[in-house]
């Protein structure tokens, strides 16, 4: 900056021009060869603030080295504005402005007086000086597109670099483009390198793109290499993408090369269906890239989200297969495959399994064996086993069941089984339309143990009413051929129970009766229970008797009969 006596003049140097010198160095680095690692972010230039004007008288200043000064003057609101171009000691050109009054905007310096909404078309090949909405720096061969304007750039020159502070909506760009923090790109074709600090929401990019810290990509088509140090939410990418910051969306033909510091919370990869004698429909996103339409599946870190759902239909004379293959393999838990009929099926790939592009292959069949069924038990007792009915019998044919793989039956329940006995249960599909009979599925299962509840009265009165020995039929589960026997194990001798007088040695006897008949053979059962409709067995004791002329001494007499309970089958 320099000041002259007697004039209210300042020189304002655009800090962006200093960056161009830095960028010229960087351009040569990237242009020489493909980097072998993720390039670091370019440093965002710091713009100098406007300078306040002060009145000061000084002696004229002379410099040891200077060139001719070109001065342009225009009247704007009675304010004198001058622009000068000088050369620094290192030979790098700088643009400056000299004016009186408060510094306002580059749009007042004779560069142009267009409204902010105007669209400016520039032929880059013809730019040799400042123009409407832009400035030109001859030493660095750089065109600066100013903030507040929208540009369409034409021409093919690859020598000129562009620093964009405005909005690029179209054109052809073969040289390097730097999109500043304030810059936006919504259209255009870019074959040279692009360094983005602002926003890219459209355009076609075949050259390398560096999305630097603070930069966003929210649209556009990218066929060259993309280095992401910022944020990507939308876009179509057919080239290699290196990520060390954040990817939240977009469509990628190649797997993202994610760095240690990179995060991917959402994106889309192409799915190629390789089907024979089958067709498919899906409501997934379809994007055309380089003349080819791709179907995309969504990736998400959520294991419950659906990446893509596909309905597969067999062509005439064919049937949908039992299995689907994936390349690369997504694992058995990475998808679900459900047949609704012999000719239709639905395939759903989980979003968490969509980690790169994949190929899904399947082939329609003419006939195939029905799948081997899985046998499970629905319920069981000591005498019965019930199998869960086989699913999808409308597809694979009627189910048949067998015990011991001998006789087959349509009923899924087996009766007349022994308690605590092991059985092998078999099941199979008989086949239907596209399916022949299946291989038998089997399961080894053991019936329940026998259960029963027997009630024997605690007391009875000699000469009194009958008492009952009975079984609880509701809980009785004996198995086929099973029975419960109740026998006298002690207390009865030749059919008589001995009763002893309390606190004395006198005894008398009382005859035991079962079902109204004297019970003398203790080897026989007092009661036998075999089925669920058993009836109670009455037991009684006769009034004690004595010989003629004898009497029974008065007192209280008691005796004990012991019963045993046993199960057999």
XYZ file of C-alpha atoms in Angstrom:
569
model
C 0.000 0.000 0.000
C 1.253 3.464 -0.779
C -0.054 7.002 -0.100
C 0.573 10.239 -2.006
C 0.647 13.817 -0.732
C -2.344 16.000 -1.409
C -4.617 13.157 -2.560
C -7.135 11.043 -0.722
C -5.995 7.854 -2.387
C -5.570 4.288 -1.173
C -4.449 1.134 -2.906
C -6.603 -1.965 -2.169
C -5.040 -5.296 -2.990
C -7.310 -8.314 -3.575
C -6.067 -11.078 -1.329
C -7.528 -13.648 -3.731
C -4.805 -12.746 -6.215
C -2.168 -13.818 -3.729
C -3.855 -17.197 -3.553
C -3.592 -17.602 -7.306
C 0.144 -17.612 -7.045
C -0.122 -20.390 -4.477
C -2.602 -22.264 -6.632
C -0.321 -22.066 -9.667
C 2.169 -24.103 -7.703
C -0.486 -26.590 -6.606
C -1.873 -27.013 -10.101
C 1.446 -28.220 -11.428
C 1.664 -30.753 -8.610
C -1.729 -32.305 -9.340
C -1.290 -32.182 -13.098
C 1.989 -34.084 -13.154
C 0.690 -37.470 -11.943
C -2.130 -39.172 -10.064
C -1.479 -38.777 -6.307
C -0.690 -41.970 -4.494
C -2.499 -40.843 -1.377
C -5.384 -38.639 -0.301
C -4.257 -35.032 -0.996
C -4.468 -32.646 1.908
C -6.908 -29.773 1.931
C -5.948 -26.547 0.226
C -5.773 -23.631 2.607
C -8.734 -21.293 2.261
C -7.479 -17.788 1.437
C -8.190 -15.012 3.907
C -9.615 -11.935 2.202
C -8.335 -8.521 3.355
C -11.015 -6.273 4.821
C -11.765 -2.908 3.231
C -9.355 -0.162 4.358
C -10.544 3.020 5.996
C -9.502 6.268 4.234
C -7.353 8.745 6.045
C -6.161 12.202 4.916
C -2.405 12.455 5.178
C 0.192 14.586 3.429
C 3.443 12.889 2.577
C 6.288 13.357 0.214
C 5.979 11.519 -3.108
C 7.070 7.952 -2.798
C 9.384 6.363 -5.330
C 10.062 2.692 -5.679
C 13.282 0.984 -6.700
C 11.448 -1.011 -9.366
C 8.180 -0.173 -11.017
C 6.430 -0.395 -14.319
C 4.128 1.925 -16.097
C 0.863 2.616 -14.379
C -2.380 2.435 -16.273
C -5.132 4.599 -14.815
C -8.794 4.340 -15.629
C -11.227 6.928 -14.273
C -15.005 6.888 -14.176
C -17.630 8.982 -12.416
C -19.851 7.178 -9.923
C -21.843 9.282 -7.484
C -19.181 12.008 -7.827
C -16.574 9.664 -6.363
C -13.246 9.356 -8.130
C -12.199 5.744 -8.589
C -8.875 4.714 -10.048
C -7.489 1.263 -10.733
C -3.803 0.593 -11.086
C -1.701 -2.403 -11.916
C 1.772 -2.669 -10.464
C 4.367 -5.372 -10.341
C 5.942 -6.526 -7.128
C 9.611 -7.203 -6.616
C 9.049 -10.960 -7.206
C 7.395 -10.357 -10.525
C 3.834 -11.409 -9.473
C 1.136 -9.070 -10.728
C -1.294 -7.514 -8.259
C -4.496 -5.671 -8.953
C -5.285 -2.640 -6.853
C -7.827 0.133 -6.707
C -7.407 3.695 -5.690
C -10.412 5.796 -4.866
C -11.600 8.540 -2.592
C -14.506 8.075 -0.244
C -15.542 4.814 1.419
C -14.593 1.594 -0.411
C -17.775 0.003 -1.703
C -17.537 -2.749 -4.281
C -15.603 -3.889 -7.310
C -18.776 -3.318 -9.331
C -18.159 0.455 -9.104
C -14.633 0.518 -10.552
C -15.368 0.458 -14.250
C -15.437 -3.351 -14.421
C -19.181 -3.269 -14.958
C -22.473 -1.915 -13.663
C -24.649 -5.036 -14.030
C -27.440 -5.983 -11.643
C -26.884 -8.963 -9.322
C -29.417 -11.118 -11.161
C -27.774 -10.684 -14.584
C -26.320 -13.762 -16.323
C -22.965 -13.097 -17.974
C -21.665 -15.214 -20.857
C -17.880 -15.217 -21.180
C -15.748 -16.649 -23.982
C -12.698 -17.606 -22.002
C -10.498 -17.628 -25.107
C -11.175 -13.934 -25.657
C -10.493 -12.695 -22.129
C -7.426 -10.464 -22.003
C -8.623 -7.779 -19.615
C -11.248 -7.002 -16.977
C -14.844 -7.218 -18.098
C -18.422 -7.132 -16.900
C -18.616 -9.091 -13.632
C -15.069 -10.440 -13.777
C -11.437 -9.422 -13.557
C -8.419 -10.821 -15.365
C -4.935 -11.287 -13.963
C -2.532 -11.561 -16.882
C 0.533 -12.667 -14.956
C -1.199 -15.768 -13.485
C -3.572 -16.020 -16.479
C -6.498 -16.160 -14.013
C -10.075 -14.975 -14.415
C -11.950 -14.029 -11.235
C -15.738 -14.369 -11.449
C -17.133 -11.868 -8.999
C -19.728 -12.391 -6.288
C -23.254 -11.360 -7.179
C -23.216 -12.600 -10.773
C -24.184 -15.782 -12.578
C -21.864 -16.952 -15.365
C -21.886 -19.174 -18.428
C -18.337 -19.746 -19.635
C -17.545 -20.704 -23.219
C -14.302 -21.450 -25.004
C -11.734 -24.232 -24.894
C -8.618 -22.639 -23.441
C -6.955 -24.927 -20.896
C -4.365 -22.335 -19.902
C -6.600 -19.966 -18.004
C -7.534 -20.698 -14.394
C -10.834 -19.534 -12.894
C -11.455 -18.334 -9.345
C -15.200 -18.297 -8.767
C -16.857 -16.093 -6.163
C -20.181 -15.953 -7.995
C -22.437 -18.603 -9.490
C -21.518 -20.783 -12.475
C -24.619 -22.119 -14.218
C -23.124 -23.478 -17.447
C -20.313 -23.537 -19.965
C -17.184 -25.514 -20.761
C -14.203 -25.514 -18.409
C -10.977 -27.172 -19.531
C -8.665 -25.350 -17.127
C -8.465 -25.380 -13.350
C -11.440 -23.985 -11.432
C -11.348 -22.810 -7.815
C -14.813 -22.464 -6.299
C -14.531 -20.160 -3.269
C -16.484 -20.216 -0.033
C -19.017 -17.852 -1.617
C -18.995 -19.675 -4.943
C -21.643 -22.016 -6.335
C -21.601 -24.316 -9.351
C -24.980 -25.480 -10.670
C -24.076 -26.420 -14.239
C -21.360 -26.694 -16.833
C -18.881 -29.240 -18.167
C -15.570 -29.444 -16.312
C -12.684 -31.443 -17.814
C -9.973 -29.761 -15.733
C -9.311 -29.983 -12.020
C -11.888 -28.414 -9.689
C -11.085 -27.275 -6.135
C -14.273 -26.697 -4.209
C -14.669 -24.661 -1.024
C -18.261 -23.629 -1.682
C -21.166 -25.628 -3.101
C -21.440 -27.831 -6.165
C -25.063 -28.688 -6.881
C -24.892 -29.493 -10.580
C -22.613 -29.904 -13.574
C -20.620 -32.630 -15.303
C -17.090 -33.258 -14.027
C -14.652 -35.516 -15.884
C -11.531 -34.147 -14.242
C -10.298 -34.494 -10.689
C -12.439 -32.839 -8.004
C -11.111 -31.862 -4.589
C -14.018 -31.151 -2.233
C -12.183 -29.326 0.513
C -13.092 -28.647 4.133
C -16.270 -26.598 4.202
C -17.105 -27.596 0.641
C -20.353 -29.378 -0.169
C -21.424 -31.508 -3.115
C -25.199 -31.620 -3.367
C -25.549 -32.557 -7.014
C -23.696 -33.166 -10.272
C -22.201 -36.026 -12.284
C -18.589 -37.027 -11.580
C -16.597 -39.444 -13.752
C -13.138 -38.453 -12.532
C -11.486 -39.043 -9.178
C -13.110 -37.250 -6.235
C -11.260 -36.477 -2.998
C -13.781 -35.616 -0.311
C -12.633 -33.547 2.658
C -16.072 -31.961 3.064
C -19.655 -33.183 2.750
C -21.370 -35.145 -0.027
C -25.147 -35.533 0.102
C -26.186 -35.916 -3.554
C -24.446 -36.685 -6.828
C -23.627 -39.431 -9.312
C -20.089 -40.814 -9.160
C -18.642 -43.261 -11.689
C -14.979 -42.669 -10.821
C -12.996 -43.434 -7.689
C -14.119 -41.593 -4.542
C -11.760 -41.160 -1.577
C -13.518 -40.066 1.604
C -12.014 -38.756 4.815
C -14.938 -36.614 5.992
C -18.688 -37.280 5.492
C -20.815 -38.971 2.833
C -24.556 -38.908 3.476
C -25.892 -39.814 0.042
C -25.209 -40.064 -3.680
C -24.948 -42.793 -6.310
C -21.638 -44.635 -6.704
C -20.639 -47.104 -9.440
C -17.505 -48.028 -7.520
C -17.030 -48.846 -3.886
C -16.080 -45.784 -1.835
C -12.489 -45.827 -0.582
C -13.216 -44.751 2.973
C -10.362 -43.416 5.089
C -9.965 -43.852 8.854
C -11.548 -40.466 9.544
C -14.289 -40.864 6.938
C -17.916 -41.629 7.751
C -20.588 -43.036 5.440
C -24.143 -42.901 6.751
C -25.952 -43.312 3.461
C -25.249 -43.941 -0.223
C -26.445 -46.001 -3.183
C -24.706 -48.771 -5.125
C -25.790 -50.382 -8.422
C -27.449 -53.781 -8.529
C -27.181 -55.934 -11.642
C -29.815 -58.627 -12.080
C -28.605 -61.699 -14.004
C -31.811 -63.683 -14.530
C -32.567 -66.620 -16.820
C -36.187 -67.433 -17.695
C -37.207 -64.876 -15.098
C -38.219 -61.214 -15.049
C -38.247 -58.695 -12.225
C -39.771 -55.430 -11.104
C -38.553 -53.031 -8.460
C -39.322 -49.523 -7.287
C -35.652 -48.725 -6.607
C -33.923 -45.620 -8.000
C -32.802 -45.911 -11.626
C -30.047 -43.570 -12.849
C -28.612 -43.284 -16.373
C -24.815 -42.964 -16.448
C -22.886 -42.750 -19.729
C -25.852 -44.122 -21.653
C -26.464 -47.061 -19.316
C -29.362 -47.187 -16.864
C -28.437 -48.620 -13.471
C -30.710 -49.827 -10.688
C -29.459 -48.733 -7.284
C -29.801 -50.249 -3.830
C -29.599 -48.051 -0.745
C -26.947 -48.485 1.907
C -27.759 -47.590 5.507
C -26.097 -48.395 8.797
C -29.530 -49.448 10.085
C -29.844 -53.249 10.040
C -33.642 -53.046 9.791
C -33.803 -50.782 6.742
C -34.505 -52.216 3.276
C -31.838 -51.645 0.657
C -33.887 -52.900 -2.274
C -36.997 -55.023 -2.756
C -37.397 -57.017 -5.980
C -40.388 -59.021 -7.228
C -39.244 -61.966 -9.368
C -41.658 -63.549 -11.856
C -41.096 -66.742 -13.850
C -41.614 -66.679 -17.589
C -44.190 -68.966 -19.209
C -43.328 -72.614 -18.681
C -40.863 -71.896 -15.866
C -40.930 -71.536 -12.121
C -39.058 -69.381 -9.627
C -36.043 -71.115 -8.055
C -35.542 -72.039 -4.442
C -32.290 -70.132 -4.092
C -30.753 -66.783 -5.100
C -27.011 -66.146 -5.406
C -25.130 -62.906 -4.673
C -21.742 -61.591 -5.743
C -20.263 -60.587 -3.394
C -22.071 -62.789 -0.903
C -24.280 -60.859 1.542
C -24.652 -63.767 3.964
C -27.721 -65.681 5.015
C -28.850 -62.840 7.300
C -28.364 -60.169 4.642
C -31.584 -60.829 2.725
C -34.976 -62.504 2.756
C -36.422 -64.552 -0.111
C -40.095 -65.490 0.034
C -42.130 -67.439 -2.519
C -45.759 -66.443 -2.849
C -46.413 -69.094 -5.514
C -44.516 -71.391 -7.856
C -44.094 -68.500 -10.312
C -43.622 -65.491 -8.027
C -41.192 -64.578 -5.257
C -40.030 -61.466 -3.397
C -36.377 -60.736 -2.644
C -35.430 -58.064 -0.088
C -31.794 -57.125 0.537
C -31.097 -55.398 3.852
C -29.608 -51.908 3.546
C -26.775 -52.771 5.928
C -25.665 -55.485 3.453
C -25.333 -53.061 0.511
C -21.625 -52.247 0.914
C -20.727 -52.085 -2.796
C -22.139 -52.886 -6.213
C -23.570 -56.394 -6.398
C -24.760 -58.979 -8.907
C -27.898 -60.980 -8.119
C -28.291 -64.190 -10.099
C -31.186 -66.628 -10.453
C -32.470 -69.101 -13.020
C -36.035 -70.240 -13.633
C -36.595 -73.986 -13.465
C -38.909 -76.399 -15.211
C -39.216 -78.814 -12.245
C -37.312 -79.269 -9.036
C -37.727 -81.224 -5.814
C -39.772 -79.497 -3.163
C -37.556 -78.362 -0.287
C -36.810 -80.751 2.536
C -39.181 -79.781 5.345
C -38.263 -79.038 8.932
C -40.233 -81.132 11.413
C -41.347 -79.553 14.670
C -43.705 -80.834 17.360
C -46.826 -78.847 18.179
C -47.905 -80.876 21.250
C -47.384 -84.230 22.953
C -48.738 -86.428 25.732
C -47.811 -89.866 27.079
C -49.799 -91.460 24.243
C -49.866 -88.875 21.381
C -47.559 -86.721 19.227
C -48.818 -83.842 17.045
C -46.571 -82.370 14.336
C -46.760 -78.708 13.251
C -48.423 -78.719 9.791
C -45.896 -78.091 7.027
C -46.125 -74.564 5.545
C -46.526 -73.608 1.848
C -48.458 -76.730 0.880
C -50.129 -74.615 -1.821
C -46.708 -74.320 -3.460
C -44.981 -77.635 -2.714
C -47.940 -79.998 -2.518
C -49.777 -81.889 0.216
C -47.790 -82.851 3.317
C -47.572 -86.438 4.527
C -46.427 -87.655 7.944
C -45.077 -90.960 9.195
C -43.923 -92.589 12.400
C -40.848 -94.696 11.843
C -40.929 -93.972 8.073
C -43.396 -96.795 7.569
C -46.977 -95.938 6.733
C -47.647 -92.357 5.606
C -50.746 -90.417 6.610
C -52.177 -86.982 5.912
C -52.995 -86.429 9.595
C -50.262 -84.718 11.560
C -51.274 -86.437 14.845
C -50.138 -89.874 16.027
C -52.054 -91.701 18.788
C -51.772 -94.968 20.736
C -48.158 -94.345 21.733
C -46.402 -95.680 24.799
C -45.328 -93.358 27.593
C -41.655 -92.347 27.845
C -40.949 -93.926 24.466
C -38.679 -92.414 21.724
C -40.155 -92.123 18.224
C -38.834 -90.778 14.905
C -41.375 -88.585 13.163
C -41.064 -87.981 9.390
C -42.687 -85.433 7.085
C -42.481 -84.681 3.333
C -44.118 -82.727 0.485
C -45.788 -84.752 -2.236
C -44.942 -82.171 -4.937
C -47.034 -79.812 -7.044
C -46.717 -78.235 -10.503
C -43.054 -77.184 -10.607
C -42.033 -79.389 -7.693
C -41.531 -83.123 -7.340
C -41.718 -84.994 -4.052
C -39.346 -83.692 -1.407
C -36.806 -85.470 0.705
C -38.168 -86.524 4.113
C -37.501 -84.335 7.095
C -37.321 -86.052 10.483
C -37.249 -85.479 14.216
C -36.626 -87.827 17.171
C -38.978 -87.108 20.050
C -39.946 -88.869 23.307
C -43.498 -89.113 24.593
C -44.332 -87.815 28.056
C -44.064 -89.943 31.194
C -47.311 -91.427 32.549
C -49.185 -89.268 35.041
C -52.031 -90.207 37.387
C -53.607 -89.201 40.713
C -55.104 -91.928 42.966
C -57.222 -91.092 46.033
C -57.560 -93.592 48.919
C -59.703 -92.624 51.975
C -57.861 -92.211 55.246
C -60.514 -94.007 57.342
C -63.574 -96.249 57.179
C -66.063 -97.483 59.818
C -66.639 -101.200 60.349
C -70.287 -101.847 59.635
C -70.558 -98.318 58.181
C -70.826 -96.861 54.639
C -68.597 -97.763 51.730
C -65.601 -95.553 50.871
C -64.189 -95.159 47.368
C -60.733 -95.648 45.860
C -60.724 -93.470 42.749
C -58.526 -91.893 40.021
C -58.578 -88.295 38.683
C -59.594 -88.947 35.072
C -58.827 -85.358 33.990
C -55.115 -85.684 34.768
C -54.796 -89.336 33.798
C -52.195 -89.853 31.016
C -51.012 -93.436 30.991
C -49.839 -94.068 27.428
C -50.927 -96.961 25.245
C -51.331 -100.153 27.311
C -50.605 -98.372 30.539
C -52.480 -99.127 33.743
C -52.374 -98.297 37.438
C -53.021 -101.055 40.037
C -53.950 -100.608 43.694
C -53.186 -103.622 45.901
C -53.273 -104.512 49.631
C -49.725 -104.896 50.856
C -50.435 -105.341 54.598
C -53.274 -105.669 57.175
C -55.619 -108.225 55.545
C -55.293 -111.909 56.411
C -57.642 -114.312 54.655
C -59.967 -111.418 53.972
C -60.105 -110.265 57.600
C -58.835 -107.036 59.227
C -57.806 -107.357 62.896
C -59.127 -104.571 65.147
C -57.462 -103.912 68.518
C -59.225 -102.361 71.534
C -57.731 -99.067 72.607
C -55.615 -99.335 75.794
C -56.330 -103.078 76.003
C -55.302 -106.346 74.450
C -58.771 -107.353 73.217
C -59.050 -107.934 69.436
C -61.842 -108.556 67.001
C -61.967 -109.036 63.203
C -63.863 -107.388 60.355
C -64.217 -108.732 56.792
C -63.043 -106.457 53.939
C -65.274 -106.153 50.886
C -64.514 -104.717 47.429
C -67.441 -103.919 45.139
C -69.666 -105.640 47.781
C -67.716 -108.908 47.675
C -65.389 -110.320 50.285
C -61.787 -109.667 49.341
C -59.521 -112.553 50.397
C -56.818 -112.838 47.661
C -54.354 -110.036 48.295
C -52.386 -111.010 45.194
C -55.162 -109.492 43.161
C -55.684 -105.782 42.656
C -58.234 -103.950 44.714
C -58.597 -101.491 41.800
C -57.171 -101.202 38.239
C -57.355 -97.978 36.206
C -56.623 -98.011 32.449
C -58.555 -95.310 30.648
C -59.980 -91.844 31.102
C -63.484 -93.168 31.929
C -62.557 -95.174 35.027
C -65.148 -95.439 37.800
C -64.485 -95.417 41.538
C -64.022 -98.749 43.377
C -66.097 -99.046 46.643
C -64.451 -100.596 49.688
C -66.184 -101.481 53.009
C -65.649 -103.395 56.274
C -68.338 -105.587 57.835
C -69.553 -105.204 61.423
C -67.395 -107.449 63.694
C -68.987 -110.796 64.643
C -68.437 -113.126 67.655
C -69.428 -116.714 68.462
C -72.673 -117.542 70.153
C -72.535 -116.775 73.840
C -69.615 -114.339 73.433
C -69.742 -110.580 73.816
C -67.518 -107.779 72.568
C -66.048 -105.784 75.398
C -66.995 -102.149 75.176
C -64.317 -99.822 73.829
C -62.834 -98.267 70.710
C -61.223 -100.647 68.192
C -58.995 -99.802 65.217
C -56.898 -101.505 62.584
C -54.799 -100.498 59.551
C -54.811 -101.641 55.922
C -51.836 -100.627 53.741
C -52.300 -100.218 49.971
C -49.615 -100.123 47.259
C -49.925 -98.307 43.875
C -47.993 -99.421 40.775
C -47.832 -98.462 37.028
C -47.235 -100.836 34.143
C -47.666 -100.912 30.345
